[in-house]
Amino acid sequence: RGLRIEKSRRQDDEEDDDALVAATITLSALLPFAHSDEISPVFNHQVQGRVAFGNGVPISSSKVTLNGGEYEAITRFDGSFTFHDIKPGIHLLDVLSPVGFFSQVKVNLPSDPEGKVKCLEYKYPGAPKQAIAYPLELQPHFKLQYFEARPKVSVMRMIMGNPMMLMMGVMALLFTVFPKIMGGDAMKEFQDQQAEMQAQMGDASNPMEMFSKILSGDIGQPPPAKEAPRVQAASGSTKRSKRQQNS
């Protein structure tokens, strides 16, 4: 009876060993088809950088985003920022600051824990890419101005920006230089023509009278000749003849 019990135990152990070997073979055959995420943990990264002006002054309390707001961070008092637990892949980083305009940065995080982080800078949409170092050191391209500075008082700006001042200056220049250019005879002839035109037009303060003269064609014609005072001469001769008769 003891031999039979020992023999049955050996048979049971052999069956267990066979079942274990079969299970091991089955698992090894199914292992290549298993999902990689289920068998190995994913190594996540930290994205670090600093935001400052060109002279080194840090920019604090500015928002930094990844992928259009999927991840957000606020710069510290020294301008630094950190994103934690970021998955490998390509991410777009933007700095939303009220004091300056920054480039957009494309951050490529490797899947290998010992891999190198690569960063490409785009100064504006459509601009050529430029590789930059990591950790990021970001500087604004220019400061944002929300208020227009009051212009300073300038005499030349007042003269050049006022059409009336320009016209007055041109007229003063003509009155000063034009007589010297024309000479004495030409200037006298010009003054005579002006006097004649003023005499023909009469009182320029009455626009209706001037307009009627223009329509009638009186302007431009020579003025009528003045008649000699014949009546006074005749009366004088009659008086002399009467005195001769009386004498």
PDB file of C-alpha atoms in Angstrom:
ATOM      1  CA  ARG A   1       0.000   0.000   0.000  1.00  0.00           C
ATOM      2  CA  GLY A   2       2.833   2.450   0.778  1.00  0.00           C
ATOM      3  CA  LEU A   3       4.370   1.863  -2.625  1.00  0.00           C
ATOM      4  CA  ARG A   4       1.117   2.625  -4.335  1.00  0.00           C
ATOM      5  CA  ILE A   5       0.703   5.932  -2.462  1.00  0.00           C
ATOM      6  CA  GLU A   6       4.228   7.056  -3.306  1.00  0.00           C
ATOM      7  CA  LYS A   7       3.718   6.129  -6.957  1.00  0.00           C
ATOM      8  CA  SER A   8       0.491   8.120  -7.142  1.00  0.00           C
ATOM      9  CA  ARG A   9       2.229  11.139  -5.626  1.00  0.00           C
ATOM     10  CA  ARG A  10       4.964  11.013  -8.233  1.00  0.00           C
ATOM     11  CA  GLN A  11       2.398  10.878 -10.985  1.00  0.00           C
ATOM     12  CA  ASP A  12       0.646  13.955  -9.545  1.00  0.00           C
ATOM     13  CA  ASP A  13       3.936  15.888  -9.395  1.00  0.00           C
ATOM     14  CA  GLU A  14       4.752  15.003 -12.972  1.00  0.00           C
ATOM     15  CA  GLU A  15       1.330  16.204 -14.083  1.00  0.00           C
ATOM     16  CA  ASP A  16       1.825  19.511 -12.231  1.00  0.00           C
ATOM     17  CA  ASP A  17       5.208  19.986 -13.856  1.00  0.00           C
ATOM     18  CA  ASP A  18       3.750  19.335 -17.269  1.00  0.00           C
ATOM     19  CA  ALA A  19       0.966  21.861 -16.640  1.00  0.00           C
ATOM     20  CA  LEU A  20       3.511  24.485 -15.506  1.00  0.00           C
ATOM     21  CA  VAL A  21       5.656  23.962 -18.596  1.00  0.00           C
ATOM     22  CA  ALA A  22       2.604  24.248 -20.839  1.00  0.00           C
ATOM     23  CA  ALA A  23       1.538  27.488 -19.162  1.00  0.00           C
ATOM     24  CA  THR A  24       5.056  28.909 -19.524  1.00  0.00           C
ATOM     25  CA  ILE A  25       5.153  28.094 -23.227  1.00  0.00           C
ATOM     26  CA  THR A  26       1.721  29.662 -23.747  1.00  0.00           C
ATOM     27  CA  LEU A  27       2.703  32.894 -22.018  1.00  0.00           C
ATOM     28  CA  SER A  28       5.938  33.182 -23.975  1.00  0.00           C
ATOM     29  CA  ALA A  29       4.002  32.718 -27.201  1.00  0.00           C
ATOM     30  CA  LEU A  30       1.482  35.453 -26.311  1.00  0.00           C
ATOM     31  CA  LEU A  31       4.062  37.917 -24.967  1.00  0.00           C
ATOM     32  CA  PRO A  32       4.901  39.621 -28.322  1.00  0.00           C
ATOM     33  CA  PHE A  33       1.213  40.431 -28.831  1.00  0.00           C
ATOM     34  CA  ALA A  34       0.819  42.175 -25.491  1.00  0.00           C
ATOM     35  CA  HIS A  35       0.617  46.030 -25.428  1.00  0.00           C
ATOM     36  CA  SER A  36       3.851  47.743 -24.525  1.00  0.00           C
ATOM     37  CA  ASP A  37       2.118  50.138 -22.102  1.00  0.00           C
ATOM     38  CA  GLU A  38       0.925  47.188 -20.047  1.00  0.00           C
ATOM     39  CA  ILE A  39       4.329  45.569 -19.692  1.00  0.00           C
ATOM     40  CA  SER A  40       6.626  48.609 -19.286  1.00  0.00           C
ATOM     41  CA  PRO A  41       5.986  51.952 -17.558  1.00  0.00           C
ATOM     42  CA  VAL A  42       6.130  55.202 -19.622  1.00  0.00           C
ATOM     43  CA  PHE A  43       8.868  57.646 -18.686  1.00  0.00           C
ATOM     44  CA  ASN A  44       7.482  61.176 -18.461  1.00  0.00           C
ATOM     45  CA  HIS A  45       9.546  64.362 -18.639  1.00  0.00           C
ATOM     46  CA  GLN A  46       9.823  67.786 -17.093  1.00  0.00           C
ATOM     47  CA  VAL A  47       9.848  70.869 -19.373  1.00  0.00           C
ATOM     48  CA  GLN A  48      11.870  73.661 -17.820  1.00  0.00           C
ATOM     49  CA  GLY A  49      12.856  77.157 -18.883  1.00  0.00           C
ATOM     50  CA  ARG A  50      13.236  80.796 -17.948  1.00  0.00           C
ATOM     51  CA  VAL A  51      11.662  83.998 -19.243  1.00  0.00           C
ATOM     52  CA  ALA A  52      13.608  87.276 -19.044  1.00  0.00           C
ATOM     53  CA  PHE A  53      14.383  90.480 -20.908  1.00  0.00           C
ATOM     54  CA  GLY A  54      17.526  90.907 -22.938  1.00  0.00           C
ATOM     55  CA  ASN A  55      19.293  92.657 -20.038  1.00  0.00           C
ATOM     56  CA  GLY A  56      18.623  89.697 -17.742  1.00  0.00           C
ATOM     57  CA  VAL A  57      15.684  91.153 -15.799  1.00  0.00           C
ATOM     58  CA  PRO A  58      13.266  88.253 -15.106  1.00  0.00           C
ATOM     59  CA  ILE A  59       9.626  88.370 -16.152  1.00  0.00           C
ATOM     60  CA  SER A  60       7.443  86.971 -13.397  1.00  0.00           C
ATOM     61  CA  SER A  61       3.727  86.131 -13.184  1.00  0.00           C
ATOM     62  CA  SER A  62       3.455  85.329 -16.900  1.00  0.00           C
ATOM     63  CA  LYS A  63       1.534  82.332 -18.220  1.00  0.00           C
ATOM     64  CA  VAL A  64       3.339  79.615 -20.193  1.00  0.00           C
ATOM     65  CA  THR A  65       1.230  77.015 -22.008  1.00  0.00           C
ATOM     66  CA  LEU A  66       1.791  73.705 -23.786  1.00  0.00           C
ATOM     67  CA  ASN A  67      -0.360  72.585 -26.725  1.00  0.00           C
ATOM     68  CA  GLY A  68      -2.635  75.607 -26.641  1.00  0.00           C
ATOM     69  CA  GLY A  69      -3.528  75.383 -22.950  1.00  0.00           C
ATOM     70  CA  GLU A  70      -3.436  71.621 -22.304  1.00  0.00           C
ATOM     71  CA  TYR A  71      -0.743  72.319 -19.692  1.00  0.00           C
ATOM     72  CA  GLU A  72      -0.246  75.670 -17.976  1.00  0.00           C
ATOM     73  CA  ALA A  73       2.439  77.132 -15.738  1.00  0.00           C
ATOM     74  CA  ILE A  74       3.176  80.537 -14.170  1.00  0.00           C
ATOM     75  CA  THR A  75       6.664  82.004 -14.123  1.00  0.00           C
ATOM     76  CA  ARG A  76       8.229  82.441 -10.693  1.00  0.00           C
ATOM     77  CA  PHE A  77       9.830  85.607  -9.314  1.00  0.00           C
ATOM     78  CA  ASP A  78      13.096  84.676 -11.092  1.00  0.00           C
ATOM     79  CA  GLY A  79      11.291  84.045 -14.406  1.00  0.00           C
ATOM     80  CA  SER A  80      11.624  80.242 -14.292  1.00  0.00           C
ATOM     81  CA  PHE A  81       8.836  77.752 -15.026  1.00  0.00           C
ATOM     82  CA  THR A  82       8.456  73.941 -14.921  1.00  0.00           C
ATOM     83  CA  PHE A  83       5.953  71.489 -16.408  1.00  0.00           C
ATOM     84  CA  HIS A  84       5.747  68.125 -14.615  1.00  0.00           C
ATOM     85  CA  ASP A  85       4.787  64.683 -15.896  1.00  0.00           C
ATOM     86  CA  ILE A  86       4.755  65.487 -19.626  1.00  0.00           C
ATOM     87  CA  LYS A  87       4.513  62.508 -21.973  1.00  0.00           C
ATOM     88  CA  PRO A  88       7.078  61.968 -24.751  1.00  0.00           C
ATOM     89  CA  GLY A  89       6.273  63.531 -28.074  1.00  0.00           C
ATOM     90  CA  ILE A  90       6.134  66.960 -29.752  1.00  0.00           C
ATOM     91  CA  HIS A  91       4.607  69.818 -27.767  1.00  0.00           C
ATOM     92  CA  LEU A  92       4.081  73.496 -28.659  1.00  0.00           C
ATOM     93  CA  LEU A  93       5.115  76.010 -26.003  1.00  0.00           C
ATOM     94  CA  ASP A  94       3.807  79.601 -25.897  1.00  0.00           C
ATOM     95  CA  VAL A  95       4.522  82.464 -23.507  1.00  0.00           C
ATOM     96  CA  LEU A  96       1.465  84.642 -22.857  1.00  0.00           C
ATOM     97  CA  SER A  97       2.940  87.764 -21.289  1.00  0.00           C
ATOM     98  CA  PRO A  98       1.402  91.251 -21.102  1.00  0.00           C
ATOM     99  CA  VAL A  99       4.835  92.895 -21.316  1.00  0.00           C
ATOM    100  CA  GLY A 100       6.335  91.367 -24.464  1.00  0.00           C
ATOM    101  CA  PHE A 101       5.909  89.255 -27.607  1.00  0.00           C
ATOM    102  CA  PHE A 102       7.624  85.827 -27.585  1.00  0.00           C
ATOM    103  CA  SER A 103       8.371  83.145 -30.157  1.00  0.00           C
ATOM    104  CA  GLN A 104       6.571  79.828 -30.297  1.00  0.00           C
ATOM    105  CA  VAL A 105       8.789  76.860 -29.405  1.00  0.00           C
ATOM    106  CA  LYS A 106       8.322  73.261 -30.520  1.00  0.00           C
ATOM    107  CA  VAL A 107       9.632  70.884 -27.839  1.00  0.00           C
ATOM    108  CA  ASN A 108      10.413  67.274 -28.824  1.00  0.00           C
ATOM    109  CA  LEU A 109      10.547  64.961 -25.764  1.00  0.00           C
ATOM    110  CA  PRO A 110      12.199  61.586 -26.480  1.00  0.00           C
ATOM    111  CA  SER A 111      10.732  58.291 -25.379  1.00  0.00           C
ATOM    112  CA  ASP A 112      14.164  57.185 -24.141  1.00  0.00           C
ATOM    113  CA  PRO A 113      14.855  58.432 -20.589  1.00  0.00           C
ATOM    114  CA  GLU A 114      18.443  59.166 -21.558  1.00  0.00           C
ATOM    115  CA  GLY A 115      17.513  60.862 -24.831  1.00  0.00           C
ATOM    116  CA  LYS A 116      18.145  64.536 -25.593  1.00  0.00           C
ATOM    117  CA  VAL A 117      15.346  67.104 -25.632  1.00  0.00           C
ATOM    118  CA  LYS A 118      15.259  69.039 -28.925  1.00  0.00           C
ATOM    119  CA  CYS A 119      13.709  72.496 -29.260  1.00  0.00           C
ATOM    120  CA  LEU A 120      12.883  74.524 -32.386  1.00  0.00           C
ATOM    121  CA  GLU A 121      11.978  78.212 -32.314  1.00  0.00           C
ATOM    122  CA  TYR A 122       9.474  79.904 -34.654  1.00  0.00           C
ATOM    123  CA  LYS A 123       9.668  83.687 -34.301  1.00  0.00           C
ATOM    124  CA  TYR A 124       6.302  84.165 -36.024  1.00  0.00           C
ATOM    125  CA  PRO A 125       3.836  81.910 -37.915  1.00  0.00           C
ATOM    126  CA  GLY A 126       5.461  80.764 -41.133  1.00  0.00           C
ATOM    127  CA  ALA A 127       8.982  81.839 -40.107  1.00  0.00           C
ATOM    128  CA  PRO A 128      11.936  79.480 -40.676  1.00  0.00           C
ATOM    129  CA  LYS A 129      12.698  77.242 -37.708  1.00  0.00           C
ATOM    130  CA  GLN A 130      15.797  77.717 -35.579  1.00  0.00           C
ATOM    131  CA  ALA A 131      17.253  75.258 -33.073  1.00  0.00           C
ATOM    132  CA  ILE A 132      17.707  76.578 -29.517  1.00  0.00           C
ATOM    133  CA  ALA A 133      19.267  75.136 -26.386  1.00  0.00           C
ATOM    134  CA  TYR A 134      17.471  73.362 -23.561  1.00  0.00           C
ATOM    135  CA  PRO A 135      16.591  74.300 -20.776  1.00  0.00           C
ATOM    136  CA  LEU A 136      14.828  77.138 -22.527  1.00  0.00           C
ATOM    137  CA  GLU A 137      15.985  80.755 -22.211  1.00  0.00           C
ATOM    138  CA  LEU A 138      13.221  82.852 -23.765  1.00  0.00           C
ATOM    139  CA  GLN A 139      13.415  86.594 -24.441  1.00  0.00           C
ATOM    140  CA  PRO A 140      10.731  88.894 -25.893  1.00  0.00           C
ATOM    141  CA  HIS A 141      11.289  90.296 -29.361  1.00  0.00           C
ATOM    142  CA  PHE A 142       9.803  93.663 -28.367  1.00  0.00           C
ATOM    143  CA  LYS A 143       7.854  95.232 -25.526  1.00  0.00           C
ATOM    144  CA  LEU A 144       4.127  95.713 -25.891  1.00  0.00           C
ATOM    145  CA  GLN A 145       2.984  99.340 -25.760  1.00  0.00           C
ATOM    146  CA  TYR A 146      -0.587  99.927 -24.642  1.00  0.00           C
ATOM    147  CA  PHE A 147      -0.458 103.746 -24.496  1.00  0.00           C
ATOM    148  CA  GLU A 148       0.764 106.233 -27.076  1.00  0.00           C
ATOM    149  CA  ALA A 149       3.370 108.666 -25.795  1.00  0.00           C
ATOM    150  CA  ARG A 150       2.403 112.327 -25.881  1.00  0.00           C
ATOM    151  CA  PRO A 151       4.358 114.102 -28.653  1.00  0.00           C
ATOM    152  CA  LYS A 152       6.713 116.884 -27.631  1.00  0.00           C
ATOM    153  CA  VAL A 153       6.078 120.492 -28.656  1.00  0.00           C
ATOM    154  CA  SER A 154       8.063 121.296 -31.793  1.00  0.00           C
ATOM    155  CA  VAL A 155       7.961 124.515 -33.830  1.00  0.00           C
ATOM    156  CA  MET A 156       8.961 122.734 -37.035  1.00  0.00           C
ATOM    157  CA  ARG A 157       6.239 120.115 -36.531  1.00  0.00           C
ATOM    158  CA  MET A 158       3.665 122.852 -36.036  1.00  0.00           C
ATOM    159  CA  ILE A 159       4.768 124.619 -39.232  1.00  0.00           C
ATOM    160  CA  MET A 160       5.106 121.516 -41.410  1.00  0.00           C
ATOM    161  CA  GLY A 161       1.904 119.948 -40.109  1.00  0.00           C
ATOM    162  CA  ASN A 162      -0.282 123.023 -40.631  1.00  0.00           C
ATOM    163  CA  PRO A 163      -1.272 123.793 -44.262  1.00  0.00           C
ATOM    164  CA  MET A 164      -2.154 127.404 -43.425  1.00  0.00           C
ATOM    165  CA  MET A 165       1.312 128.022 -42.011  1.00  0.00           C
ATOM    166  CA  LEU A 166       2.858 126.548 -45.152  1.00  0.00           C
ATOM    167  CA  MET A 167       0.759 128.815 -47.391  1.00  0.00           C
ATOM    168  CA  MET A 168       1.681 131.879 -45.359  1.00  0.00           C
ATOM    169  CA  GLY A 169       5.349 130.955 -45.585  1.00  0.00           C
ATOM    170  CA  VAL A 170       5.185 130.489 -49.355  1.00  0.00           C
ATOM    171  CA  MET A 171       3.392 133.828 -49.811  1.00  0.00           C
ATOM    172  CA  ALA A 172       5.931 135.658 -47.647  1.00  0.00           C
ATOM    173  CA  LEU A 173       8.738 134.107 -49.681  1.00  0.00           C
ATOM    174  CA  LEU A 174       7.115 135.191 -52.941  1.00  0.00           C
ATOM    175  CA  PHE A 175       6.606 138.759 -51.758  1.00  0.00           C
ATOM    176  CA  THR A 176      10.239 138.912 -50.638  1.00  0.00           C
ATOM    177  CA  VAL A 177      11.976 137.226 -53.571  1.00  0.00           C
ATOM    178  CA  PHE A 178       9.634 137.965 -56.492  1.00  0.00           C
ATOM    179  CA  PRO A 179      10.330 141.741 -56.717  1.00  0.00           C
ATOM    180  CA  LYS A 180      14.087 141.139 -56.755  1.00  0.00           C
ATOM    181  CA  ILE A 181      13.766 138.600 -59.562  1.00  0.00           C
ATOM    182  CA  MET A 182      11.521 140.737 -61.793  1.00  0.00           C
ATOM    183  CA  GLY A 183      13.527 143.977 -61.631  1.00  0.00           C
ATOM    184  CA  GLY A 184      12.362 147.633 -61.526  1.00  0.00           C
ATOM    185  CA  ASP A 185      10.633 148.001 -64.939  1.00  0.00           C
ATOM    186  CA  ALA A 186       8.867 144.658 -64.818  1.00  0.00           C
ATOM    187  CA  MET A 187       7.725 145.313 -61.272  1.00  0.00           C
ATOM    188  CA  LYS A 188       6.374 148.748 -62.202  1.00  0.00           C
ATOM    189  CA  GLU A 189       4.472 147.265 -65.134  1.00  0.00           C
ATOM    190  CA  PHE A 190       3.065 144.571 -62.888  1.00  0.00           C
ATOM    191  CA  GLN A 191       1.915 147.178 -60.354  1.00  0.00           C
ATOM    192  CA  ASP A 192       0.284 149.241 -63.140  1.00  0.00           C
ATOM    193  CA  GLN A 193      -1.621 146.165 -64.318  1.00  0.00           C
ATOM    194  CA  GLN A 194      -2.809 145.461 -60.796  1.00  0.00           C
ATOM    195  CA  ALA A 195      -3.989 149.068 -60.382  1.00  0.00           C
ATOM    196  CA  GLU A 196      -5.801 148.913 -63.714  1.00  0.00           C
ATOM    197  CA  MET A 197      -7.543 145.690 -62.760  1.00  0.00           C
ATOM    198  CA  GLN A 198      -8.612 147.158 -59.435  1.00  0.00           C
ATOM    199  CA  ALA A 199      -9.962 150.235 -61.182  1.00  0.00           C
ATOM    200  CA  GLN A 200     -11.924 148.106 -63.645  1.00  0.00           C
ATOM    201  CA  MET A 201     -13.383 145.847 -61.008  1.00  0.00           C
ATOM    202  CA  GLY A 202     -14.389 148.743 -58.780  1.00  0.00           C
ATOM    203  CA  ASP A 203     -15.467 147.909 -55.301  1.00  0.00           C
ATOM    204  CA  ALA A 204     -14.552 144.262 -54.752  1.00  0.00           C
ATOM    205  CA  SER A 205     -16.486 144.214 -51.492  1.00  0.00           C
ATOM    206  CA  ASN A 206     -19.728 144.011 -53.492  1.00  0.00           C
ATOM    207  CA  PRO A 207     -19.724 140.524 -55.075  1.00  0.00           C
ATOM    208  CA  MET A 208     -22.986 141.085 -56.976  1.00  0.00           C
ATOM    209  CA  GLU A 209     -21.598 144.129 -58.784  1.00  0.00           C
ATOM    210  CA  MET A 210     -18.354 142.322 -59.602  1.00  0.00           C
ATOM    211  CA  PHE A 211     -20.288 139.291 -60.889  1.00  0.00           C
ATOM    212  CA  SER A 212     -22.493 141.504 -63.100  1.00  0.00           C
ATOM    213  CA  LYS A 213     -19.390 143.113 -64.586  1.00  0.00           C
ATOM    214  CA  ILE A 214     -17.919 139.721 -65.355  1.00  0.00           C
ATOM    215  CA  LEU A 215     -21.139 138.610 -67.101  1.00  0.00           C
ATOM    216  CA  SER A 216     -21.460 141.852 -69.070  1.00  0.00           C
ATOM    217  CA  GLY A 217     -17.846 141.696 -70.212  1.00  0.00           C
ATOM    218  CA  ASP A 218     -16.844 145.070 -68.814  1.00  0.00           C
ATOM    219  CA  ILE A 219     -13.801 143.582 -67.080  1.00  0.00           C
ATOM    220  CA  GLY A 220     -10.828 143.540 -69.378  1.00  0.00           C
ATOM    221  CA  GLN A 221     -11.973 146.502 -71.526  1.00  0.00           C
ATOM    222  CA  PRO A 222     -10.210 149.878 -71.298  1.00  0.00           C
ATOM    223  CA  PRO A 223     -11.994 152.433 -69.165  1.00  0.00           C
ATOM    224  CA  PRO A 224     -13.920 155.194 -71.031  1.00  0.00           C
ATOM    225  CA  ALA A 225     -12.031 158.462 -71.707  1.00  0.00           C
ATOM    226  CA  LYS A 226     -12.921 161.419 -69.563  1.00  0.00           C
ATOM    227  CA  GLU A 227     -14.611 164.370 -71.346  1.00  0.00           C
ATOM    228  CA  ALA A 228     -13.225 167.901 -71.026  1.00  0.00           C
ATOM    229  CA  PRO A 229     -15.294 170.391 -69.049  1.00  0.00           C
ATOM    230  CA  ARG A 230     -16.646 172.266 -72.164  1.00  0.00           C
ATOM    231  CA  VAL A 231     -19.544 173.814 -70.333  1.00  0.00           C
ATOM    232  CA  GLN A 232     -17.331 175.760 -67.973  1.00  0.00           C
ATOM    233  CA  ALA A 233     -15.244 177.053 -70.867  1.00  0.00           C
ATOM    234  CA  ALA A 234     -18.311 178.115 -72.773  1.00  0.00           C
ATOM    235  CA  SER A 235     -19.729 179.934 -69.807  1.00  0.00           C
ATOM    236  CA  GLY A 236     -16.430 181.711 -69.313  1.00  0.00           C
ATOM    237  CA  SER A 237     -16.327 182.909 -72.944  1.00  0.00           C
ATOM    238  CA  THR A 238     -19.917 184.191 -72.774  1.00  0.00           C
ATOM    239  CA  LYS A 239     -19.073 186.229 -69.702  1.00  0.00           C
ATOM    240  CA  ARG A 240     -16.093 187.794 -71.484  1.00  0.00           C
ATOM    241  CA  SER A 241     -18.201 188.686 -74.535  1.00  0.00           C
ATOM    242  CA  LYS A 242     -20.811 190.374 -72.345  1.00  0.00           C
ATOM    243  CA  ARG A 243     -18.163 192.463 -70.616  1.00  0.00           C
ATOM    244  CA  GLN A 244     -16.780 193.634 -73.985  1.00  0.00           C
ATOM    245  CA  GLN A 245     -20.250 194.664 -75.161  1.00  0.00           C
ATOM    246  CA  ASN A 246     -20.924 196.620 -71.993  1.00  0.00           C
ATOM    247  CA  SER A 247     -17.618 198.389 -72.278  1.00  0.00           C
TER     248      SER A 247
END
